[in-house]
Tab-separated table of C-alpha atoms in Angstrom:
chain	number	residue	atom	x	y	z
A	1	MET	CA	47.834	-27.151	-23.090
A	2	SER	CA	44.439	-28.478	-24.213
A	3	ILE	CA	41.991	-28.842	-27.074
A	4	PHE	CA	41.564	-25.074	-26.893
A	5	ASP	CA	45.069	-24.190	-28.084
A	6	ARG	CA	46.310	-27.593	-29.360
A	7	ARG	CA	49.456	-27.299	-27.272
A	8	ARG	CA	50.700	-29.548	-24.490
A	9	LEU	CA	52.116	-28.601	-21.120
A	10	PRO	CA	55.863	-29.311	-20.985
A	11	PRO	CA	57.108	-31.915	-18.470
A	12	GLU	CA	58.769	-29.353	-16.206
A	13	VAL	CA	55.360	-27.877	-15.313
A	14	PHE	CA	54.493	-30.961	-13.281
A	15	LYS	CA	57.604	-30.978	-11.066
A	16	LEU	CA	57.743	-34.767	-11.239
A	17	ASP	CA	59.841	-36.787	-8.806
A	18	ILE	CA	61.625	-38.312	-11.779
A	19	ASP	CA	64.349	-40.305	-10.023
A	20	ARG	CA	61.970	-42.138	-7.718
A	21	MET	CA	59.357	-42.602	-10.432
A	22	ARG	CA	61.974	-44.293	-12.636
A	23	ALA	CA	62.810	-46.572	-9.702
A	24	GLY	CA	59.174	-47.600	-9.239
A	25	TRP	CA	58.536	-45.702	-5.995
A	26	TYR	CA	55.022	-44.745	-7.147
A	27	SER	CA	54.191	-48.055	-8.857
A	28	ASP	CA	52.152	-51.033	-7.738
A	29	LYS	CA	54.634	-53.767	-6.939
A	30	TYR	CA	53.344	-56.235	-9.498
A	31	PHE	CA	54.367	-53.898	-12.296
A	32	ILE	CA	57.871	-53.765	-10.902
A	33	ASN	CA	57.876	-57.540	-10.663
A	34	ILE	CA	56.890	-58.078	-14.315
A	35	ALA	CA	59.340	-55.467	-15.584
A	36	ARG	CA	62.202	-57.130	-13.725
A	37	THR	CA	61.068	-60.605	-14.763
A	38	LEU	CA	61.018	-59.644	-18.442
A	39	ALA	CA	64.406	-57.961	-18.174
A	40	GLU	CA	65.954	-61.090	-16.666
A	41	LEU	CA	64.316	-63.337	-19.263
A	42	ALA	CA	65.703	-61.123	-22.033
A	43	ALA	CA	69.175	-61.413	-20.527
A	44	ARG	CA	68.831	-65.216	-20.475
A	45	GLY	CA	67.690	-65.379	-24.092
A	46	TYR	CA	64.388	-66.954	-23.101
A	47	ARG	CA	61.877	-67.826	-25.828
A	48	PHE	CA	58.184	-68.592	-25.388
A	49	GLY	CA	57.537	-72.178	-24.320
A	50	GLY	CA	53.830	-72.187	-23.509
A	51	SER	CA	50.581	-72.225	-25.454
A	52	ALA	CA	48.559	-69.308	-26.803
A	53	PRO	CA	44.967	-70.410	-27.527
A	54	ASP	CA	43.942	-66.951	-28.776
A	55	LEU	CA	46.626	-67.126	-31.454
A	56	SER	CA	46.240	-70.812	-32.363
A	57	ASP	CA	44.634	-70.057	-35.713
A	58	LEU	CA	47.693	-68.143	-36.896
A	59	ASP	CA	50.534	-69.754	-38.761
A	60	LEU	CA	53.220	-68.647	-36.337
A	61	ASP	CA	56.178	-70.332	-34.715
A	62	LEU	CA	55.595	-68.953	-31.211
A	63	ARG	CA	58.757	-70.670	-29.967
A	64	GLN	CA	60.678	-67.826	-31.581
A	65	VAL	CA	58.917	-65.102	-29.560
A	66	ASP	CA	61.343	-63.105	-27.415
A	67	VAL	CA	59.048	-62.594	-24.438
A	68	GLY	CA	61.562	-60.548	-22.448
A	69	ASN	CA	61.540	-57.883	-25.165
A	70	ILE	CA	57.863	-58.238	-26.085
A	71	GLU	CA	56.330	-55.137	-27.637
A	72	VAL	CA	52.705	-54.348	-26.805
A	73	GLU	CA	50.009	-51.828	-27.481
A	74	MET	CA	48.429	-50.480	-24.318
A	75	GLN	CA	45.354	-48.245	-24.172
A	76	TRP	CA	44.199	-46.037	-21.285
A	77	PHE	CA	40.460	-45.344	-21.139
A	78	PRO	CA	37.729	-44.066	-18.772
A	79	ARG	CA	34.319	-45.614	-18.150
A	80	ARG	CA	32.119	-42.886	-16.729
A	81	GLN	CA	28.643	-42.542	-18.184
A	82	PRO	CA	27.629	-40.727	-20.237
A	83	SER	CA	31.051	-39.169	-20.784
A	84	THR	CA	34.292	-38.066	-19.180
A	85	VAL	CA	36.028	-34.719	-19.501
A	86	VAL	CA	39.569	-35.967	-20.058
A	87	VAL	CA	42.292	-34.207	-18.057
A	88	GLY	CA	45.693	-35.523	-17.008
A	89	VAL	CA	46.919	-36.502	-20.462
A	90	ASP	CA	49.795	-34.036	-20.528
A	91	LYS	CA	50.948	-35.157	-17.085
A	92	ALA	CA	50.763	-38.816	-18.121
A	93	LEU	CA	52.762	-38.007	-21.256
A	94	ALA	CA	55.367	-36.226	-19.135
A	95	MET	CA	55.741	-39.367	-17.032
A	96	LEU	CA	56.195	-41.485	-20.132
A	97	ARG	CA	58.590	-39.003	-21.699
A	98	GLU	CA	60.828	-38.734	-18.640
A	99	CYS	CA	60.587	-42.240	-17.156
A	100	THR	CA	60.262	-44.743	-20.027
A	101	GLY	CA	63.385	-46.876	-20.196
A	102	TYR	CA	65.617	-49.076	-18.066
A	103	PHE	CA	68.706	-49.052	-15.866
A	104	ASP	CA	71.796	-50.550	-17.502
A	105	GLU	CA	74.391	-52.703	-15.739
A	106	THR	CA	76.154	-49.564	-14.431
A	107	GLY	CA	72.970	-48.188	-12.886
A	108	ARG	CA	72.593	-45.469	-15.508
A	109	PHE	CA	69.032	-44.825	-16.705
A	110	VAL	CA	68.593	-45.280	-20.462
A	111	ASN	CA	65.590	-43.346	-21.739
A	112	THR	CA	63.789	-45.192	-24.555
A	113	PHE	CA	60.810	-42.921	-25.052
A	114	ASP	CA	62.010	-42.038	-28.538
A	115	ARG	CA	61.538	-45.695	-29.543
A	116	MET	CA	57.852	-45.636	-28.621
A	117	GLU	CA	54.791	-44.879	-30.707
A	118	VAL	CA	52.405	-42.699	-28.705
A	119	TRP	CA	48.979	-41.292	-29.498
A	120	ALA	CA	46.926	-39.135	-27.146
A	121	VAL	CA	43.936	-36.846	-27.003
A	122	HIS	CA	44.295	-33.310	-25.675
A	123	ASP	CA	43.170	-32.316	-22.205
A	124	GLY	CA	39.597	-31.076	-22.412
A	125	SER	CA	38.467	-33.776	-24.844
A	126	GLU	CA	35.239	-35.635	-24.050
A	127	ALA	CA	35.265	-39.428	-23.960
A	128	PRO	CA	31.767	-40.915	-24.342
A	129	TYR	CA	30.811	-44.237	-22.773
A	130	ASP	CA	27.448	-45.970	-23.093
A	131	GLY	CA	28.094	-48.769	-20.633
A	132	ASP	CA	29.372	-51.304	-23.169
A	133	VAL	CA	32.751	-52.518	-21.898
A	134	LEU	CA	33.690	-53.524	-25.439
A	135	SER	CA	33.155	-49.983	-26.676
A	136	VAL	CA	35.447	-47.575	-24.878
A	137	THR	CA	37.174	-44.363	-25.914
A	138	PRO	CA	40.936	-44.414	-25.234
A	139	ALA	CA	42.600	-41.207	-24.118
A	140	LEU	CA	46.101	-42.581	-24.584
A	141	ARG	CA	47.640	-45.352	-26.684
A	142	VAL	CA	51.234	-46.536	-26.538
A	143	ARG	CA	53.234	-49.076	-28.525
A	144	GLY	CA	56.613	-50.118	-27.280
A	145	ARG	CA	58.650	-52.594	-25.329
A	146	TYR	CA	56.487	-53.380	-22.350
A	147	ARG	CA	59.193	-53.671	-19.730
A	148	ASP	CA	60.306	-50.111	-20.517
A	149	PHE	CA	57.037	-48.544	-19.383
A	150	ALA	CA	55.278	-51.242	-17.326
A	151	ILE	CA	55.903	-49.501	-14.002
A	152	LEU	CA	54.315	-46.263	-15.267
A	153	GLU	CA	50.823	-47.756	-15.429
A	154	THR	CA	50.066	-46.806	-11.815
A	155	PRO	CA	51.080	-43.115	-11.862
A	156	THR	CA	49.701	-42.441	-15.346
A	157	LEU	CA	46.341	-43.930	-14.391
A	158	GLY	CA	46.369	-41.852	-11.224
A	159	ALA	CA	47.031	-38.644	-13.138
A	160	LEU	CA	44.222	-39.340	-15.597
A	161	THR	CA	41.721	-40.509	-12.985
A	162	ARG	CA	42.233	-37.583	-10.648
A	163	GLY	CA	42.292	-34.885	-13.304
A	164	SER	CA	39.330	-36.269	-15.209
A	165	ARG	CA	37.255	-36.832	-12.069
A	166	VAL	CA	37.645	-33.223	-10.967
A	167	ALA	CA	37.089	-31.820	-14.470
A	168	THR	CA	33.990	-33.930	-15.076
A	169	ASN	CA	32.552	-33.058	-11.671
A	170	VAL	CA	33.149	-29.359	-12.338
A	171	TYR	CA	31.519	-29.668	-15.755
A	172	GLU	CA	28.426	-31.279	-14.205
A	173	VAL	CA	28.193	-28.472	-11.660
A	174	LEU	CA	28.554	-25.805	-14.345
A	175	LYS	CA	25.729	-27.343	-16.351
A	176	ALA	CA	23.519	-27.427	-13.261
A	177	ALA	CA	24.315	-23.749	-12.552
A	178	ARG	CA	23.128	-22.805	-16.067
A	179	GLY	CA	25.875	-20.338	-16.794
A	180	LYS	CA	26.255	-18.779	-13.357
A	181	PRO	CA	29.817	-18.559	-11.973
A	182	VAL	CA	31.063	-21.474	-9.873
A	183	LEU	CA	33.809	-20.720	-7.367
A	184	PHE	CA	36.337	-23.539	-6.856
A	185	PHE	CA	36.542	-24.232	-3.109
A	186	PRO	CA	37.951	-27.771	-2.607
A	187	ALA	CA	41.469	-26.878	-1.437
A	188	ARG	CA	40.696	-27.517	2.238
A	189	PHE	CA	39.321	-30.986	1.528
A	190	ASP	CA	42.518	-32.654	0.308
A	191	ALA	CA	46.295	-32.611	0.551
A	192	HIS	CA	47.972	-29.436	-0.643
A	193	GLU	CA	50.080	-31.366	-3.175
A	194	VAL	CA	47.061	-31.866	-5.463
A	195	GLN	CA	46.002	-28.215	-5.678
A	196	ALA	CA	47.822	-27.396	-8.912
A	197	ALA	CA	46.433	-30.415	-10.742
A	198	ASP	CA	42.919	-29.855	-9.397
A	199	GLY	CA	42.898	-26.171	-10.293
A	200	TYR	CA	44.050	-26.997	-13.807
A	201	ALA	CA	41.271	-29.579	-14.180
A	202	TYR	CA	38.739	-26.990	-13.024
A	203	GLN	CA	40.008	-24.422	-15.516
A	204	ILE	CA	39.830	-26.927	-18.382
A	205	ALA	CA	36.216	-27.736	-17.454
A	206	VAL	CA	35.309	-24.035	-17.412
A	207	GLN	CA	36.789	-23.591	-20.893
A	208	LEU	CA	34.924	-26.624	-22.198
A	209	PHE	CA	31.644	-25.359	-20.751
A	210	ASN	CA	32.186	-21.936	-22.328
A	211	GLN	CA	32.940	-23.559	-25.686
A	212	ASN	CA	29.974	-25.933	-25.628
A	213	PHE	CA	27.393	-23.491	-24.305
A	214	GLY	CA	28.554	-20.171	-25.713
A	215	LYS	CA	29.417	-18.654	-22.331
A	216	SER	CA	32.324	-16.558	-21.111
A	217	LEU	CA	32.714	-17.589	-17.478
A	218	ALA	CA	36.005	-16.812	-15.792
A	219	ALA	CA	37.860	-19.444	-13.771
A	220	SER	CA	37.856	-18.503	-10.053
A	221	VAL	CA	40.179	-20.434	-7.763
A	222	SER	CA	40.923	-19.802	-4.089
A	223	THR	CA	44.677	-20.522	-3.938
A	224	ASP	CA	47.612	-19.470	-6.078
A	225	ALA	CA	48.680	-23.113	-6.317
A	226	GLN	CA	45.433	-23.957	-8.117
A	227	GLY	CA	46.416	-21.540	-10.858
A	228	ASP	CA	50.032	-22.682	-11.129
A	229	TRP	CA	49.768	-24.693	-14.354
A	230	TRP	CA	47.696	-22.165	-16.294
A	231	GLY	CA	48.754	-18.787	-14.920
A	232	GLY	CA	45.798	-18.150	-12.638
A	233	ALA	CA	45.820	-16.629	-9.169
A	234	GLY	CA	43.782	-17.296	-6.072
A	235	GLY	CA	41.061	-14.915	-4.981
A	236	GLY	CA	38.970	-14.406	-1.874
A	237	THR	CA	37.906	-11.893	0.705
A	238	VAL	CA	37.040	-12.358	4.391
A	239	SER	CA	36.982	-15.653	6.295
A	240	HIS	CA	35.118	-16.599	9.467
A	241	SER	CA	38.397	-16.469	11.356
A	242	ALA	CA	39.013	-12.935	10.093
A	243	ILE	CA	35.625	-11.866	11.448
A	244	ALA	CA	36.547	-13.405	14.810
A	245	CYS	CA	39.659	-11.197	14.818
A	246	PHE	CA	37.255	-8.241	14.665
A	247	LEU	CA	35.345	-9.614	17.648
A	248	GLY	CA	32.509	-10.972	15.516
A	249	ASP	CA	31.720	-7.658	13.803
A	250	THR	CA	31.335	-8.627	10.134
A	251	ALA	CA	30.786	-5.058	8.986
A	252	GLU	CA	33.946	-3.869	10.722
A	253	ALA	CA	35.969	-6.743	9.243
A	254	THR	CA	34.629	-6.023	5.759
A	255	MET	CA	35.377	-2.321	6.086
A	256	ALA	CA	38.944	-3.054	7.169
A	257	PHE	CA	39.401	-5.419	4.245
A	258	ALA	CA	37.953	-2.838	1.843
A	259	ALA	CA	40.190	-0.075	3.140
A	260	THR	CA	43.422	-2.048	2.872
A	261	ARG	CA	43.048	-4.343	-0.146
A	262	PRO	CA	43.373	-3.322	-3.831
A	263	ALA	CA	40.122	-2.191	-5.405
A	264	ASP	CA	40.184	-4.880	-8.089
A	265	ILE	CA	39.483	-7.596	-5.504
A	266	PRO	CA	35.701	-8.123	-5.352
A	267	ARG	CA	34.339	-7.317	-1.896
A	268	ILE	CA	32.239	-10.330	-0.856
A	269	ALA	CA	31.179	-10.352	2.785
A	270	LEU	CA	30.737	-13.662	4.611
A	271	VAL	CA	27.509	-13.001	6.504
A	272	ASP	CA	26.649	-16.092	8.587
A	273	PHE	CA	29.043	-15.549	11.513
A	274	ARG	CA	26.215	-14.659	13.921
A	275	ASN	CA	23.702	-16.927	12.149
A	276	ASP	CA	21.711	-13.914	10.963
A	277	CYS	CA	22.437	-13.615	7.261
A	278	VAL	CA	19.707	-11.071	6.601
A	279	GLY	CA	20.604	-8.808	9.494
A	280	THR	CA	24.345	-9.040	8.892
A	281	SER	CA	23.957	-8.394	5.162
A	282	ARG	CA	21.950	-5.264	5.869
A	283	GLN	CA	24.526	-4.034	8.378
A	284	VAL	CA	27.431	-4.604	5.984
A	285	ILE	CA	25.659	-2.896	3.090
A	286	ARG	CA	24.652	0.065	5.236
A	287	THR	CA	28.168	0.520	6.601
A	288	MET	CA	29.932	0.107	3.276
A	289	PHE	CA	27.558	2.411	1.421
A	290	ALA	CA	27.981	5.219	3.954
A	291	ARG	CA	31.713	5.295	3.280
A	292	TYR	CA	31.205	4.815	-0.454
A	293	LEU	CA	28.812	7.756	-0.664
A	294	ALA	CA	31.072	10.051	1.365
A	295	LEU	CA	34.016	9.378	-0.930
A	296	VAL	CA	31.907	9.893	-4.062
A	297	LYS	CA	30.753	13.261	-2.755
A	298	GLU	CA	34.363	14.221	-2.069
A	299	GLY	CA	35.227	13.380	-5.666
A	300	ARG	CA	37.520	10.514	-4.599
A	301	THR	CA	36.063	8.002	-7.014
A	302	ASP	CA	39.100	5.703	-7.073
A	303	GLU	CA	39.013	5.383	-3.308
A	304	ALA	CA	35.239	4.961	-3.384
A	305	ARG	CA	35.657	1.826	-5.548
A	306	LYS	CA	37.193	0.098	-2.536
A	307	PHE	CA	33.865	0.321	-0.743
A	308	LYS	CA	31.687	-0.969	-3.546
A	309	LEU	CA	30.224	-4.155	-2.114
A	310	TYR	CA	30.267	-6.863	-4.767
A	311	GLY	CA	28.333	-9.483	-2.875
A	312	VAL	CA	27.417	-11.284	0.320
A	313	ARG	CA	27.915	-14.982	0.990
A	314	PRO	CA	25.850	-17.148	3.330
A	315	ASP	CA	27.670	-20.321	4.389
A	316	THR	CA	25.336	-21.580	7.109
A	317	SER	CA	26.064	-25.081	8.410
A	318	ALA	CA	23.659	-27.783	7.251
A	319	ASN	CA	22.638	-28.515	10.841
A	320	MET	CA	21.768	-24.914	11.730
A	321	ARG	CA	18.729	-22.762	11.011
A	322	ASP	CA	19.393	-19.089	10.326
A	323	VAL	CA	17.376	-16.832	12.614
A	324	SER	CA	15.709	-15.200	9.604
A	325	VAL	CA	14.180	-18.533	8.477
A	326	PRO	CA	10.924	-19.366	10.307
A	327	PRO	CA	10.952	-23.050	11.323
A	328	LEU	CA	8.784	-25.517	9.447
A	329	GLY	CA	10.047	-28.628	11.210
A	330	ASP	CA	11.894	-30.032	8.188
A	331	LYS	CA	15.707	-29.802	8.262
A	332	GLN	CA	15.949	-29.621	4.471
A	333	LEU	CA	13.618	-26.613	4.425
A	334	ASP	CA	14.888	-24.977	7.592
A	335	CYS	CA	18.637	-25.540	7.825
A	336	GLY	CA	21.765	-24.614	5.933
A	337	VAL	CA	21.824	-22.349	2.911
A	338	ASN	CA	18.338	-23.078	1.628
A	339	PRO	CA	16.041	-21.361	-0.888
A	340	ARG	CA	13.956	-19.653	1.813
A	341	LEU	CA	17.058	-18.001	3.272
A	342	VAL	CA	18.296	-16.707	-0.073
A	343	PHE	CA	14.873	-15.342	-1.056
A	344	ALA	CA	14.721	-13.517	2.283
A	345	MET	CA	18.204	-12.104	1.777
A	346	ARG	CA	17.460	-10.854	-1.724
A	347	GLU	CA	14.291	-9.111	-0.632
A	348	ALA	CA	15.972	-7.471	2.354
A	349	ILE	CA	19.007	-6.346	0.329
A	350	ASP	CA	16.899	-4.832	-2.446
A	351	ARG	CA	14.796	-2.879	0.059
A	352	GLU	CA	17.565	-1.897	2.445
A	353	TRP	CA	18.093	1.567	0.931
A	354	MET	CA	14.470	2.514	1.663
A	355	ASP	CA	15.247	2.773	5.382
A	356	TRP	CA	18.163	5.161	4.948
A	357	GLU	CA	17.736	8.866	5.597
A	358	LEU	CA	19.091	10.259	2.366
A	359	PRO	CA	18.434	13.402	0.335
A	360	PRO	CA	16.457	12.720	-2.862
A	361	ALA	CA	19.584	13.228	-5.006
A	362	ASP	CA	21.304	10.221	-3.375
A	363	ARG	CA	18.434	7.770	-3.282
A	364	ALA	CA	18.847	6.511	-6.856
A	365	LEU	CA	22.540	5.784	-6.178
A	366	ALA	CA	21.623	3.977	-2.966
A	367	GLU	CA	18.982	1.869	-4.704
A	368	ARG	CA	21.408	0.860	-7.442
A	369	TYR	CA	24.124	0.088	-4.883
A	370	CYS	CA	21.847	-2.340	-3.038
A	371	LYS	CA	20.381	-4.042	-6.070
A	372	GLU	CA	23.815	-4.632	-7.566
A	373	VAL	CA	24.941	-6.620	-4.503
A	374	LYS	CA	25.169	-10.259	-5.552
A	375	ILE	CA	24.473	-13.324	-3.437
A	376	ALA	CA	27.143	-16.041	-3.541
A	377	VAL	CA	25.979	-19.240	-1.865
A	378	SER	CA	28.169	-22.025	-0.485
A	379	GLY	CA	27.917	-24.975	1.845
A	380	GLY	CA	27.036	-28.474	0.634
A	381	PHE	CA	26.420	-27.545	-2.993
A	382	GLY	CA	26.597	-30.079	-5.835
A	383	PRO	CA	24.604	-30.518	-9.064
A	384	ALA	CA	21.427	-31.753	-7.346
A	385	LYS	CA	21.238	-28.862	-4.895
A	386	ILE	CA	22.181	-26.329	-7.563
A	387	LYS	CA	19.570	-27.731	-9.948
A	388	ASN	CA	16.958	-27.419	-7.226
A	389	PHE	CA	17.921	-23.772	-6.697
A	390	GLU	CA	17.761	-23.072	-10.410
A	391	ASP	CA	14.425	-24.861	-10.869
A	392	LEU	CA	12.976	-22.758	-8.041
A	393	GLN	CA	14.564	-19.621	-9.513
A	394	VAL	CA	16.298	-18.882	-6.235
A	395	PRO	CA	18.105	-15.521	-6.584
A	396	ALA	CA	21.605	-16.937	-6.095
A	397	ASP	CA	24.116	-15.303	-8.452
A	398	ILE	CA	27.229	-17.371	-7.719
A	399	TYR	CA	27.783	-20.897	-6.427
A	400	GLY	CA	30.743	-21.899	-4.285
A	401	VAL	CA	31.421	-25.640	-4.481
A	402	GLY	CA	33.987	-27.585	-2.483
A	403	SER	CA	34.221	-31.241	-1.516
A	404	TRP	CA	31.691	-32.478	-4.095
A	405	LEU	CA	34.135	-31.638	-6.866
A	406	LEU	CA	36.572	-34.219	-5.498
A	407	SER	CA	33.968	-36.915	-4.944
A	408	SER	CA	34.591	-40.378	-6.320
A	409	CYS	CA	32.448	-42.779	-8.268
A	410	GLU	CA	30.937	-44.234	-5.091
A	411	VAL	CA	29.234	-40.910	-4.463
A	412	HIS	CA	28.160	-40.369	-8.062
A	413	GLY	CA	27.032	-43.910	-8.738
A	414	THR	CA	29.247	-44.364	-11.775
A	415	ASN	CA	32.736	-45.645	-12.525
A	416	ASN	CA	35.053	-42.651	-12.419
A	417	ASP	CA	38.276	-44.604	-12.788
A	418	TYR	CA	40.598	-45.203	-15.720
A	419	THR	CA	41.841	-48.612	-16.810
A	420	ALA	CA	44.889	-49.496	-18.885
A	421	ASP	CA	44.939	-52.754	-20.842
A	422	VAL	CA	47.324	-54.407	-23.246
A	423	VAL	CA	45.214	-55.019	-26.365
A	424	ARG	CA	47.810	-55.990	-28.989
A	425	VAL	CA	51.188	-57.686	-29.080
A	426	ARG	CA	53.892	-57.602	-31.709
A	427	ILE	CA	54.958	-61.067	-32.778
A	428	LEU	CA	57.730	-61.593	-35.293
A	429	GLY	CA	57.322	-58.100	-36.720
A	430	ARG	CA	53.515	-57.964	-36.954
A	431	TRP	CA	50.792	-56.687	-34.611
A	432	TYR	CA	48.058	-59.054	-33.425
A	433	ASP	CA	44.983	-58.360	-31.311
A	434	LEU	CA	45.359	-59.963	-27.903
A	435	ALA	CA	43.369	-58.658	-24.932
A	436	LYS	CA	41.882	-60.149	-21.803
A	437	THR	CA	38.347	-61.520	-21.993
A	438	GLY	CA	35.817	-58.694	-22.054
A	439	ARG	CA	38.159	-56.204	-23.686
A	440	LYS	CA	39.222	-55.520	-27.241
A	441	ALA	CA	41.371	-52.981	-29.026
A	442	ALA	CA	39.694	-49.651	-29.764
A	443	ASP	CA	40.783	-47.373	-32.565
A	444	ASN	CA	39.851	-43.819	-31.705
A	445	LEU	CA	40.059	-41.022	-34.236
A	446	MET	CA	40.346	-38.486	-31.383
A	447	LEU	CA	43.906	-39.620	-30.762
A	448	GLU	CA	46.788	-37.595	-32.199
A	449	ARG	CA	50.303	-38.869	-32.799
A	450	VAL	CA	52.670	-37.629	-30.128
A	451	GLN	CA	55.776	-39.784	-30.642
């Protein structure tokens, strides 16, 4: 599945639309055009009749070159500085494995993947790039008859670009969070069809971060689809719409959730519905603890676990100021989920138990209950905002990140895309370097032989 287990995901995991992919449905038209041109030239017995300045110093009779059946070496590579977390390799390999070939005169598809030579890195590998276009790190290298796989350039590049973009973005966020959990919240910002691939890319990035920094973070996705490729499951608690169903009473909604959902689901209350995160957090904690304490005293410890509040989550809109944040006249300081709000929440949560009328025997339990409540922040978070929180030592325990994780190179100021180039051709039984100006063949020791 990745560099972490040295296995690859089988093609059936990706649920590819194989018939239409073989027909070029997902391919840029010019790839279809060249594949069909080469096939027709091969049928006509065409031989090269032009000039090849880049090969002029070789003692070759180029008039014998069977262009229609030309064999090439193609390399797929990213150019994101300083490096890319590579994801999408297994999906690209599945496309090649299932769709390399041609349709014979009867319309039957002849798979020629077994005639190819294929090398690839594993998902989760890191591909460095220092900005030198002549020094790239291929993630995939293929040798074979070009017309058999020409139309697969578009979908394979798409798989690599999308997966690697999400994984690299996640990795950057994890580094900014300095080991704190990052919840994966981008499902609502894109088409549902990409959730499985995106969730897999996120999980690979979490594993890479754990490996490189000696951490043990768990992958936390919000939909079951995001866990499809790696066996994960979506998690979550109470939404704004759920609170509306309880007439805007966040404490009541949280209590209902706690009473009806399995105890192993962390209880995290969304506390910005009435734009009073401090007041709502206190109300939720007070209400949940009262039920928790009663059940503990009755000896019903398993039931009491349902009312153990794991955390509260402010998700205040960036154009709103929470009522607990005194205005300073600066939107960055006043609005959204900002450091001042989270500091105020932490202080209020830690002191909440002091206002409860409890016998001395219960006060230690109440204090621990409050101080163990975590703060999960969300709303407009990316590496820059997270780094600012961490530099200020804001008491946020968990970061929820959404649309930033899908952001493209235009947002990040770097090239997030993959390119595929032919860098060698086979002429009369031997391989010769031949690439467009500004590109040359790269030999990467990271690559492993696949086929």
